[in-house]
Short mmCIF file of C-alpha atoms and ligand atoms in Angstrom, two decimals:
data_model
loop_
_atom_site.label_atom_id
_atom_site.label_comp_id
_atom_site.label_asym_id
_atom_site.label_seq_id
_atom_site.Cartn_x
_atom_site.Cartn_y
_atom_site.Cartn_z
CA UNK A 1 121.67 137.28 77.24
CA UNK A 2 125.08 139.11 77.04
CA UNK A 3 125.14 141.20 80.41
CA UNK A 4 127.66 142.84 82.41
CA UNK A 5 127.85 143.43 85.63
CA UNK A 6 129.48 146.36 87.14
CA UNK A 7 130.70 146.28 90.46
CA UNK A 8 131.81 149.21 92.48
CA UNK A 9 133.63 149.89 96.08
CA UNK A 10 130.44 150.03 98.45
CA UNK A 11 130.22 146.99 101.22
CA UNK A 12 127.02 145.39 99.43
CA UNK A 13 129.59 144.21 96.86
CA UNK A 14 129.42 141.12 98.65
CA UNK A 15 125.86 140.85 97.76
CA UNK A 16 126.75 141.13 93.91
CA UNK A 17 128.14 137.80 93.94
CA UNK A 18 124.91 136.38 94.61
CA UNK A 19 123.07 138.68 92.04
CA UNK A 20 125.97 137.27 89.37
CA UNK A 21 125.33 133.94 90.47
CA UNK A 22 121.53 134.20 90.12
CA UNK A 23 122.51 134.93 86.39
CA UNK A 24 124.78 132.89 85.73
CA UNK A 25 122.24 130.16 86.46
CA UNK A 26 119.60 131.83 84.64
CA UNK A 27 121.61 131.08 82.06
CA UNK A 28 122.61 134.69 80.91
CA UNK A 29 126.56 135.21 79.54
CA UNK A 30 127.81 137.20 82.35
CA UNK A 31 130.63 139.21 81.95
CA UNK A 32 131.59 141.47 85.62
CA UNK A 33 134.07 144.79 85.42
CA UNK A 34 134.56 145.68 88.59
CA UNK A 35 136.41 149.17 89.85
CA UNK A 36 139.42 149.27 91.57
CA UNK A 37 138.10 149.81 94.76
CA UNK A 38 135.54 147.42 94.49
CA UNK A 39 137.89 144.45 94.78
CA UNK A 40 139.03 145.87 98.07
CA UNK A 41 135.86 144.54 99.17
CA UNK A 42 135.33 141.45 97.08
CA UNK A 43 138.43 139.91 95.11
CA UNK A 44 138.91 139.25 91.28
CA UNK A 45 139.06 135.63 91.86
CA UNK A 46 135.37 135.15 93.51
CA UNK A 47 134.15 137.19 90.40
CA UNK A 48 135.95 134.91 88.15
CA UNK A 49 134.82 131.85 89.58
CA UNK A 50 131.21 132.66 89.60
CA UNK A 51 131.14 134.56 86.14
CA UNK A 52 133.34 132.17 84.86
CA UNK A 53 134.62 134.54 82.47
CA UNK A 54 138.15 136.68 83.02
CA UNK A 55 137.78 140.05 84.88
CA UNK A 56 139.71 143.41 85.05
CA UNK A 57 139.53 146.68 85.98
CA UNK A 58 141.71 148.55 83.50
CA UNK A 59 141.32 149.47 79.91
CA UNK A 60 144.92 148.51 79.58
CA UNK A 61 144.35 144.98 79.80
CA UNK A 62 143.81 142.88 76.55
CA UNK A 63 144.45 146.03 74.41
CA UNK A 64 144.08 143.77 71.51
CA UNK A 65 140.73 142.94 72.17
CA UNK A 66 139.47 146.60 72.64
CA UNK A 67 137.38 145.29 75.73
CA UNK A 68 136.42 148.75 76.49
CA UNK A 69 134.68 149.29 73.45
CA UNK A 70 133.73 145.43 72.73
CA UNK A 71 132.01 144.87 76.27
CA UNK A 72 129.65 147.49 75.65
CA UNK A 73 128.83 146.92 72.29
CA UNK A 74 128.25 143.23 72.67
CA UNK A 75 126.42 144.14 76.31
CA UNK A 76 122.30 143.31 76.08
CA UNK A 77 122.16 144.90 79.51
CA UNK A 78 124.68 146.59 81.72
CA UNK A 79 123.77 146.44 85.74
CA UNK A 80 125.82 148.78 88.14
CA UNK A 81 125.34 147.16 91.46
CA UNK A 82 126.08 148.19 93.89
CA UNK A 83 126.62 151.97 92.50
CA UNK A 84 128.58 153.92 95.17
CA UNK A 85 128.11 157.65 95.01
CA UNK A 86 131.06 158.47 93.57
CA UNK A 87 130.63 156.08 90.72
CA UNK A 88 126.83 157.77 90.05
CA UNK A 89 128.58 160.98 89.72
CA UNK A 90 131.05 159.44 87.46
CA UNK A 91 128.22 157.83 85.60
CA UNK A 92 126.33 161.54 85.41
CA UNK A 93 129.56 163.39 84.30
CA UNK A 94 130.47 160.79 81.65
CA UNK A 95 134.12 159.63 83.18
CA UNK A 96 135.82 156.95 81.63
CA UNK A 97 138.73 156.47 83.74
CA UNK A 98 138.23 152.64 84.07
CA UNK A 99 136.79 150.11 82.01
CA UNK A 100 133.70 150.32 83.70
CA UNK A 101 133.49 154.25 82.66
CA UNK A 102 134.59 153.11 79.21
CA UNK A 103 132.00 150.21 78.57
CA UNK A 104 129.44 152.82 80.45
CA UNK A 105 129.95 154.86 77.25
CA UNK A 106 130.21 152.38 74.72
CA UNK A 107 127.36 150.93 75.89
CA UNK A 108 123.21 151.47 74.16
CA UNK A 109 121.89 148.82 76.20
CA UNK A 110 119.53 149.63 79.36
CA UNK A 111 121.62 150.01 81.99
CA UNK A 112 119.99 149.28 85.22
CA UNK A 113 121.80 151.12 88.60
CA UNK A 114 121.42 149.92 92.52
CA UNK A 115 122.91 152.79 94.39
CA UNK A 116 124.04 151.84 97.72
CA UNK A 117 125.42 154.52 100.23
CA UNK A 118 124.76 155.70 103.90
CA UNK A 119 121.45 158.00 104.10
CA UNK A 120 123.49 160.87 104.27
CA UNK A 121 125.32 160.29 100.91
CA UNK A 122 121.82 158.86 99.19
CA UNK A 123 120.09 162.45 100.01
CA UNK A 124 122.97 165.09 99.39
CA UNK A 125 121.96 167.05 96.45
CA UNK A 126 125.08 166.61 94.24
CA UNK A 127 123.68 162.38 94.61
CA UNK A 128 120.43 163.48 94.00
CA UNK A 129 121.28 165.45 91.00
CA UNK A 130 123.33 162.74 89.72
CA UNK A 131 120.54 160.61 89.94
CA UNK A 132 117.82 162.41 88.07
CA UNK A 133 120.28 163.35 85.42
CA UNK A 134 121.11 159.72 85.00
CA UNK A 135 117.11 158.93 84.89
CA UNK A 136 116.45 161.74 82.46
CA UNK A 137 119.21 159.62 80.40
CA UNK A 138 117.14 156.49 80.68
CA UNK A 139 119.05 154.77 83.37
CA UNK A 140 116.99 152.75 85.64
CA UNK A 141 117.56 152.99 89.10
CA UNK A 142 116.44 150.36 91.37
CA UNK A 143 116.21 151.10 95.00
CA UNK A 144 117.84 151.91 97.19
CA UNK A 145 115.79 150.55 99.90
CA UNK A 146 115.40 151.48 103.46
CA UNK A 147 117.11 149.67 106.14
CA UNK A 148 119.92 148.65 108.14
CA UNK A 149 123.07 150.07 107.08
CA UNK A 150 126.72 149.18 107.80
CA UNK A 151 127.46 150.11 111.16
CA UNK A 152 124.33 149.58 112.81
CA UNK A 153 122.27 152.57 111.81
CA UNK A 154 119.22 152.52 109.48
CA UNK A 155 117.82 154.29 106.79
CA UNK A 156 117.43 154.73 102.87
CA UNK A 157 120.50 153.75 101.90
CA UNK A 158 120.46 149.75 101.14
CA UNK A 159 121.25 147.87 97.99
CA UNK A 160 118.39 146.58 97.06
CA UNK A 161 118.24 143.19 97.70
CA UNK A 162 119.88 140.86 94.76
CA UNK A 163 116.59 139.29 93.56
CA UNK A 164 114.94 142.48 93.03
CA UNK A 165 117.62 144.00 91.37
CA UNK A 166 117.53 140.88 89.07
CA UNK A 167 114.02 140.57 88.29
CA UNK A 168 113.96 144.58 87.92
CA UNK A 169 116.95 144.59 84.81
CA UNK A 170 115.35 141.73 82.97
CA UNK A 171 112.19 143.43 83.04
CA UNK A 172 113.91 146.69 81.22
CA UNK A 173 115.05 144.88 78.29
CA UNK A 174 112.95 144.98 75.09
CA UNK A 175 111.27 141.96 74.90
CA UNK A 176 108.33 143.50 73.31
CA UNK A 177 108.75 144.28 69.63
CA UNK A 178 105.22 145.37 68.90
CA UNK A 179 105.52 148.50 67.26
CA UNK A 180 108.38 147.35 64.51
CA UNK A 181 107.32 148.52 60.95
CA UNK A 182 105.19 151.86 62.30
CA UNK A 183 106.25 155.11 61.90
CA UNK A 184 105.17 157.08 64.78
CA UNK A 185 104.81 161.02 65.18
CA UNK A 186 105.00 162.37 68.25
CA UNK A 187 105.18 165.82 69.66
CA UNK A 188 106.19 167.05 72.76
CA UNK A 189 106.80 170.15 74.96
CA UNK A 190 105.48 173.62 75.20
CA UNK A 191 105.70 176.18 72.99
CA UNK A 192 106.41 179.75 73.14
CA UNK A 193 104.25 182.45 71.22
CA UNK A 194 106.83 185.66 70.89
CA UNK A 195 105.33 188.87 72.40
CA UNK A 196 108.41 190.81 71.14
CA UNK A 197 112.24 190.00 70.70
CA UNK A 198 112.02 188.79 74.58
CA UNK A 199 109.51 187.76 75.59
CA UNK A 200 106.77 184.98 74.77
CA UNK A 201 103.77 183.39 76.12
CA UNK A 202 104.75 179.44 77.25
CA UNK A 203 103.39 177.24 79.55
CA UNK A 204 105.15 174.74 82.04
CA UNK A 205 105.10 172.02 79.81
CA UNK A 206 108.51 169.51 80.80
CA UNK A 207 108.33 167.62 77.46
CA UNK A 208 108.46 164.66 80.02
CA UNK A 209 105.74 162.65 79.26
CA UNK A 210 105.98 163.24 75.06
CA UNK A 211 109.93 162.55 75.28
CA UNK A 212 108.73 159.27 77.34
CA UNK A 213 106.04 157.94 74.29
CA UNK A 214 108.98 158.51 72.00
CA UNK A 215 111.02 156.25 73.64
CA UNK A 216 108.62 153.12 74.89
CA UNK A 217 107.49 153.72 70.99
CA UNK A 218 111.31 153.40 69.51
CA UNK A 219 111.94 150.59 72.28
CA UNK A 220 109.29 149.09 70.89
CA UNK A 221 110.58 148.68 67.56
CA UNK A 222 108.75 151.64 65.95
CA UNK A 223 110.71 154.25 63.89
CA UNK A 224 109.62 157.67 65.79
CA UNK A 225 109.66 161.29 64.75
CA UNK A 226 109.68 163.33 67.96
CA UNK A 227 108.69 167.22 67.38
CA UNK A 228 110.36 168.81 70.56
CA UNK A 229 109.37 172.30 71.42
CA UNK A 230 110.68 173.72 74.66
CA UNK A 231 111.36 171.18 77.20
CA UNK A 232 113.12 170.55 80.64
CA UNK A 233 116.77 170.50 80.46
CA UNK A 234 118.35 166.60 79.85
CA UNK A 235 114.84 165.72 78.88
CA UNK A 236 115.77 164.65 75.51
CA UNK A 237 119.17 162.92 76.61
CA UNK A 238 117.52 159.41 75.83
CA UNK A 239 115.39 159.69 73.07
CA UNK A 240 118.31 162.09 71.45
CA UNK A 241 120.75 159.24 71.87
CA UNK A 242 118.10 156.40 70.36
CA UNK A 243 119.22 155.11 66.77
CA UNK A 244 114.92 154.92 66.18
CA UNK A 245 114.11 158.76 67.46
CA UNK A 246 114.73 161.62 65.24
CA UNK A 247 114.42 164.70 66.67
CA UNK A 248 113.05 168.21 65.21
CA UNK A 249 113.09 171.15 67.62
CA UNK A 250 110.86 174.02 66.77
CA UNK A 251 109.40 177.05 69.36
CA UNK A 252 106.15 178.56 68.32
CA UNK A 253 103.07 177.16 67.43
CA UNK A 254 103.44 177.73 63.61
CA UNK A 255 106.71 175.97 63.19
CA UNK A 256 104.97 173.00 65.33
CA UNK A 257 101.86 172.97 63.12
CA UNK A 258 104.18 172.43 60.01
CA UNK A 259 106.98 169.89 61.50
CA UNK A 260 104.12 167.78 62.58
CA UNK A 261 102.52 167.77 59.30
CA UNK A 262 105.20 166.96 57.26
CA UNK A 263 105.79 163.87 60.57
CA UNK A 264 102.18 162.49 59.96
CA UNK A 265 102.15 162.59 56.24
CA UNK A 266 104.69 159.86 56.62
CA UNK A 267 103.51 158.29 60.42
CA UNK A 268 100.84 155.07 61.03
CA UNK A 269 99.89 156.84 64.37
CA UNK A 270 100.51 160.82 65.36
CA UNK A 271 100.65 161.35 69.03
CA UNK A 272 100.52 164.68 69.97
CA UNK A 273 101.70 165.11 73.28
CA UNK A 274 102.91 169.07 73.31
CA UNK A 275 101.38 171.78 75.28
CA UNK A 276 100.04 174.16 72.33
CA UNK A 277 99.53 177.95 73.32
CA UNK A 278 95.30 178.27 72.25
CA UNK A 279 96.39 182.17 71.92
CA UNK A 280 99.30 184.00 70.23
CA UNK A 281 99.87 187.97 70.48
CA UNK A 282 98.01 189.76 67.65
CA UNK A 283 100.70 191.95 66.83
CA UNK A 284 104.34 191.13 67.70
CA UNK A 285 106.79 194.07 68.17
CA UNK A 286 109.79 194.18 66.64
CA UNK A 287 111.38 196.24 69.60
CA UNK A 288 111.31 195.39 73.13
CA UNK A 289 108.22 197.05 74.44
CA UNK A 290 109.39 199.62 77.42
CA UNK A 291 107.78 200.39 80.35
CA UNK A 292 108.36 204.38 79.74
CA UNK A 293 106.90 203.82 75.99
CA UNK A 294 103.27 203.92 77.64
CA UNK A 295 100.94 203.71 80.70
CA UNK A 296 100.06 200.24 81.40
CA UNK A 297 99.93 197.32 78.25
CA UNK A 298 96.65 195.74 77.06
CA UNK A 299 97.64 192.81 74.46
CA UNK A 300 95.60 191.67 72.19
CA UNK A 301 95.06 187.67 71.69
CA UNK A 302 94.49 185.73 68.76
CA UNK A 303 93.48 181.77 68.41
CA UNK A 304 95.96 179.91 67.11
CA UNK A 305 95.19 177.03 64.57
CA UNK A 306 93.90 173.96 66.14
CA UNK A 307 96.65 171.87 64.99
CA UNK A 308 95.31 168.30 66.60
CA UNK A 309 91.73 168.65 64.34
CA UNK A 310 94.04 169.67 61.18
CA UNK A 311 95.57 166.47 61.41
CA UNK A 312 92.78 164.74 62.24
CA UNK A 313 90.74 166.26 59.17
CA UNK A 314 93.90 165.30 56.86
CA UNK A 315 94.48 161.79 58.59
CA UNK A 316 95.21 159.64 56.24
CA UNK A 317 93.87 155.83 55.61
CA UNK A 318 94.67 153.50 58.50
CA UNK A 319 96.21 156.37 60.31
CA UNK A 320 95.36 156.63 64.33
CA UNK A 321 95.66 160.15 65.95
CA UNK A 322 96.37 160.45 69.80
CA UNK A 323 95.60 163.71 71.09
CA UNK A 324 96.71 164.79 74.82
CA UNK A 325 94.69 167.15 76.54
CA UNK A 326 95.58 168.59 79.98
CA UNK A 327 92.78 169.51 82.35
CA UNK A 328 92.08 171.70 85.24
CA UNK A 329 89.44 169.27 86.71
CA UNK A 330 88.18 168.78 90.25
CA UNK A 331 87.34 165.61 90.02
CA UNK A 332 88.00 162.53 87.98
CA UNK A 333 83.84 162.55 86.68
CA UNK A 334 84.64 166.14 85.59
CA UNK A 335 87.67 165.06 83.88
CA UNK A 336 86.60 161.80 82.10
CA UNK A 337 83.70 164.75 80.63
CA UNK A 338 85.90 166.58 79.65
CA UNK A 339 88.29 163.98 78.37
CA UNK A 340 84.99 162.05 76.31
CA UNK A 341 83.71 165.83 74.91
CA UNK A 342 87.36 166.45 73.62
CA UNK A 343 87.89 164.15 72.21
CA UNK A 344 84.49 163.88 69.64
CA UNK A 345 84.72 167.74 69.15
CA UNK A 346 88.47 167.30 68.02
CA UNK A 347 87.60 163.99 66.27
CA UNK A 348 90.77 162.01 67.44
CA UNK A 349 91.00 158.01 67.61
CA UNK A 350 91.98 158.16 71.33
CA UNK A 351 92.52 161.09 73.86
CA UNK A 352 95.04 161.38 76.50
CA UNK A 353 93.51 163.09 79.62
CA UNK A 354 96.06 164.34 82.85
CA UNK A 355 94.92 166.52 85.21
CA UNK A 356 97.10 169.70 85.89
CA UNK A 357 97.25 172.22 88.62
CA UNK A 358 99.17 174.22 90.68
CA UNK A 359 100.79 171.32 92.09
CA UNK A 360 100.52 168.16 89.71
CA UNK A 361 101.30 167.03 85.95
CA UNK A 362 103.79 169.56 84.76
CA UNK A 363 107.54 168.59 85.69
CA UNK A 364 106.46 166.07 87.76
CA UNK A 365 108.48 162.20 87.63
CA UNK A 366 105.06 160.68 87.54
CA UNK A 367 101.68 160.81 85.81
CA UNK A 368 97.87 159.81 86.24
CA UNK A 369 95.67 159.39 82.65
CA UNK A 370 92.77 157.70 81.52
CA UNK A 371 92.68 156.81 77.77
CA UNK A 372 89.50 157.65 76.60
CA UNK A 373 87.88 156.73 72.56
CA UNK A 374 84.65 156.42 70.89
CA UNK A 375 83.99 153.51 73.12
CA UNK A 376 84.55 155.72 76.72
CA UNK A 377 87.34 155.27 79.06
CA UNK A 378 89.56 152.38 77.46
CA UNK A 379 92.47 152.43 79.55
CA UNK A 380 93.69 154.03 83.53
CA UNK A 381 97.70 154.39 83.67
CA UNK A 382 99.09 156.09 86.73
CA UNK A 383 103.01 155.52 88.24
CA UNK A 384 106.52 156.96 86.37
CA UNK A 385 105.88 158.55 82.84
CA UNK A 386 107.66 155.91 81.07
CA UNK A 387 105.00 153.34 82.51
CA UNK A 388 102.24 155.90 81.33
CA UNK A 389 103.96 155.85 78.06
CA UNK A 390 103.86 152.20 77.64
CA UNK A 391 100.02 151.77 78.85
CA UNK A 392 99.11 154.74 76.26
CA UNK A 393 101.05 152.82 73.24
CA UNK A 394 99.14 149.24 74.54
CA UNK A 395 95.55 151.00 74.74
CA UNK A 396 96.86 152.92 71.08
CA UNK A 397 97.34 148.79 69.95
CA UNK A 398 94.61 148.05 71.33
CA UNK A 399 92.34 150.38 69.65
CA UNK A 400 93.89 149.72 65.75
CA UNK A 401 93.21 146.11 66.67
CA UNK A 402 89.59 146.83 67.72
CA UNK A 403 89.12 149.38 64.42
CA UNK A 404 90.67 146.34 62.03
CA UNK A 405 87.95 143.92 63.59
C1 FMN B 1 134.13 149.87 104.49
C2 FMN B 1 133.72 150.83 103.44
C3 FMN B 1 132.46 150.79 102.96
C4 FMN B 1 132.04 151.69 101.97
N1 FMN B 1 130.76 151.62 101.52
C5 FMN B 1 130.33 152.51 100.61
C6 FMN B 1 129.00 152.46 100.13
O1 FMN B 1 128.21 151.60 100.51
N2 FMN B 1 128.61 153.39 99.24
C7 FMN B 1 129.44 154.36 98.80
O2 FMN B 1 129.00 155.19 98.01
N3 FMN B 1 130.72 154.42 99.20
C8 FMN B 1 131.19 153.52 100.10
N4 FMN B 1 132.48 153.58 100.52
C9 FMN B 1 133.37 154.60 99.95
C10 FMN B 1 133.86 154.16 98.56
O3 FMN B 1 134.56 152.95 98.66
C11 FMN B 1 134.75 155.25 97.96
O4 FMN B 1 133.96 156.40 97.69
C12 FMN B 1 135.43 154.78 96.69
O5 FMN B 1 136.24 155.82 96.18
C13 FMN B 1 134.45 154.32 95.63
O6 FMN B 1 135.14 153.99 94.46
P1 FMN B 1 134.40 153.43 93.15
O7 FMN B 1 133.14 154.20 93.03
O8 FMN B 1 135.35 153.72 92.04
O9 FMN B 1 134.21 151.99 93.34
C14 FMN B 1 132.94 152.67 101.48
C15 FMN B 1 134.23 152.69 101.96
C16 FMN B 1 134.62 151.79 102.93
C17 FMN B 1 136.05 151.82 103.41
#
């Protein structure tokens, strides 16, 4: 595999030649940028001799070649170890002030980051910022672990150690192709039923988990529609920048019913993963309702359509429907009920259940389900929503396979 190896100015560079050797024998094509300040700590002639490829720092070396652009293009996977925090916030503001910046850019490969800082650095909030926008990208961050640090204190802070970086960065590339040839539909995000010019009824949907199907499913070779309602800021940074995800946006409940009609009546499986408002206002005012226009306000609900049965009632041949239903349940016997009742009464192939709360599903990094179909409980996923995503699509598989037999 083509991968390069970035390489910036913390002391656990000297741990990245081991890491670059451990590829290099795996057999992999490496190819290391390091910054400029990285080869205060580790010089361009170690990473030269153990890539065995020429290194530089600058874009304005071998112009000719257009290395900048060419590295990341030709890169399979791109691994940033060890990130220092000012190279994460380079990486999160998009700088391109080095070839490693540049190649960042040009890159579409995974790219797979091992921050390494003191504790202090790792927990400010402009690092901790950087790295959630750089996950909401799609970046996977490995460690850092806790530990001893340079200079004899100890704490989160440590590269992670070479081997686990390693085995971590092969273990993001695609090697599953399993979903090339289906179209997929997938919705995701709340929506938002106007009340009058202002103001709306929502819900605390992130979009997180939908956004997350849409990409295992596209990384998985399937061609995915992703119907985005309101969602978390940067939530859509990675499935927006995937040449297999198309996105429509839409807001209310109406525009969602129709973009995901018009999705499935071209899709082999429609998963629909957004938080649908049951009610809308009756009547919506034109004008912004004032306080001083009346004593007290008594709005009148309606049910909105049921837009998981319509496409289940309109499914067509061979088609598989994945509903997601979020549940206020006190216990997981109450919610694998619930999650069995809903999903005969709404007469869906397989049924997503998450419990929600105050304090858990909505927003959150990580996720608990249980996949239930006709058959019960077919699959348990719990751990980051991309992992979720990934069981859901294998349990989806697994279910066409058991409906072909
Ligand atoms: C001895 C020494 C060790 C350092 N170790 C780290 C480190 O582990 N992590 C980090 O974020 N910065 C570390 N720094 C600070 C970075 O080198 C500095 O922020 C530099 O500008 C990073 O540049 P780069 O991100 O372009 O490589 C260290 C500096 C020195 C002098």
């Amino acid at each position: 595999m083509f991968i390069v190896v970035g390489v910036t100015g913390g002391i656990a560079a000297y741990k990245s030649v081991h890491l670059v050797r451990l590829l290099v024998t795996a057999g992999h094509d490496v190819h290391v940028i390091p910054t400029q300040d990285a080869l205060r700590f580790v010089g361009l002639t170690t990473w030269e001799a153990i890539s065995r490829h020429p290194v530089t720092t600058s874009v304005h070396d071998d112009v000719a070649e257009v290395r900048h652009v060419a590295l990341g293009r030709r890169a399979e996977l791109v691994i940033v170890a060890p990130a220092t925090a000012n190279s994460l916030a380079k990486m999160a503001a998009g700088l391109a002030d080095d070839l490693l910046g540049t190649t960042l850019l040009a890159t579409s490969a995974p790219v797979v980051v091992a921050p390494a800082m003191h504790s202090e650095m790792w927990a400010h909030p402009a690092t901790q910022a950087n790295i959630a926008t750089l996950r909401d990208r799609g970046v996977h961050i490995v460690g850092p672990a806790d530990g001893p640090l340079t200079g004899g204190d100890s704490g989160p802070g440590r590269m992670a150690e070479p081997e686990h970086i390693v085995a971590a960065a092969l273990a993001v590339v695609p090697e599953r192709d399993d979903l090339t040839g289906l179209r997929v539909a997938v919705s995701t995000g709340g929506t938002r039923e106007p009340i009058d010019p202002v103001r709306f009824l929502g819900n605390r949907s992130s979009g997180r988990q939908g956004a997350a199907v849409a990409l295992a499913a596209a990384d998985r070779g399937a061609a995915v529609t992703l119907v985005a309602a309101h969602v978390d800021d940067r939530v859509l940074d990675a499935a927006s920048r995937h040449p297999r995800v198309d996105i429509v946006r839409v807001s209310d409940v109406a525009q969602l019913q129709r973009a995901m009609a018009d999705a499935a009546a071209e899709a082999d499986v429609v998963i629909m993963a957004a938080a649908v408002s049951d009610f809308r206002v009756g009547t919506v005012s034109d004008e912004k309702l004032h306080k001083a226009d009346r004593d007290g306000l008594v709005l009148e609900l309606v049910e909105t359509p049921d837009i998981v049965a319509g496409l289940a009632a309109a499914r067509r041949p061979g088609q598989t429907i994945v509903a997601f239903a979020a549940e206020t349940a006190d216990t997981d016997e109450a919610l694998r009920r619930r999650a069995l009742d809903k999903r005969a009464r709404k007469g869906v192939d397989l049924l997503v259940a998450n419990r929600v709360g105050w304090h858990e599903g909505f927003g959150a990094a990580d996720n608990a389900v249980l996949v239930v179909s006709a058959r019960g409980v077919i699959a348990e996923a719990s751990g980051a929503k991309r992992e979720v995503a990934d069981a859901i699509l294998d349990a989806m598989l697994a279910a066409q396979a058991d409906a072909e037999r």
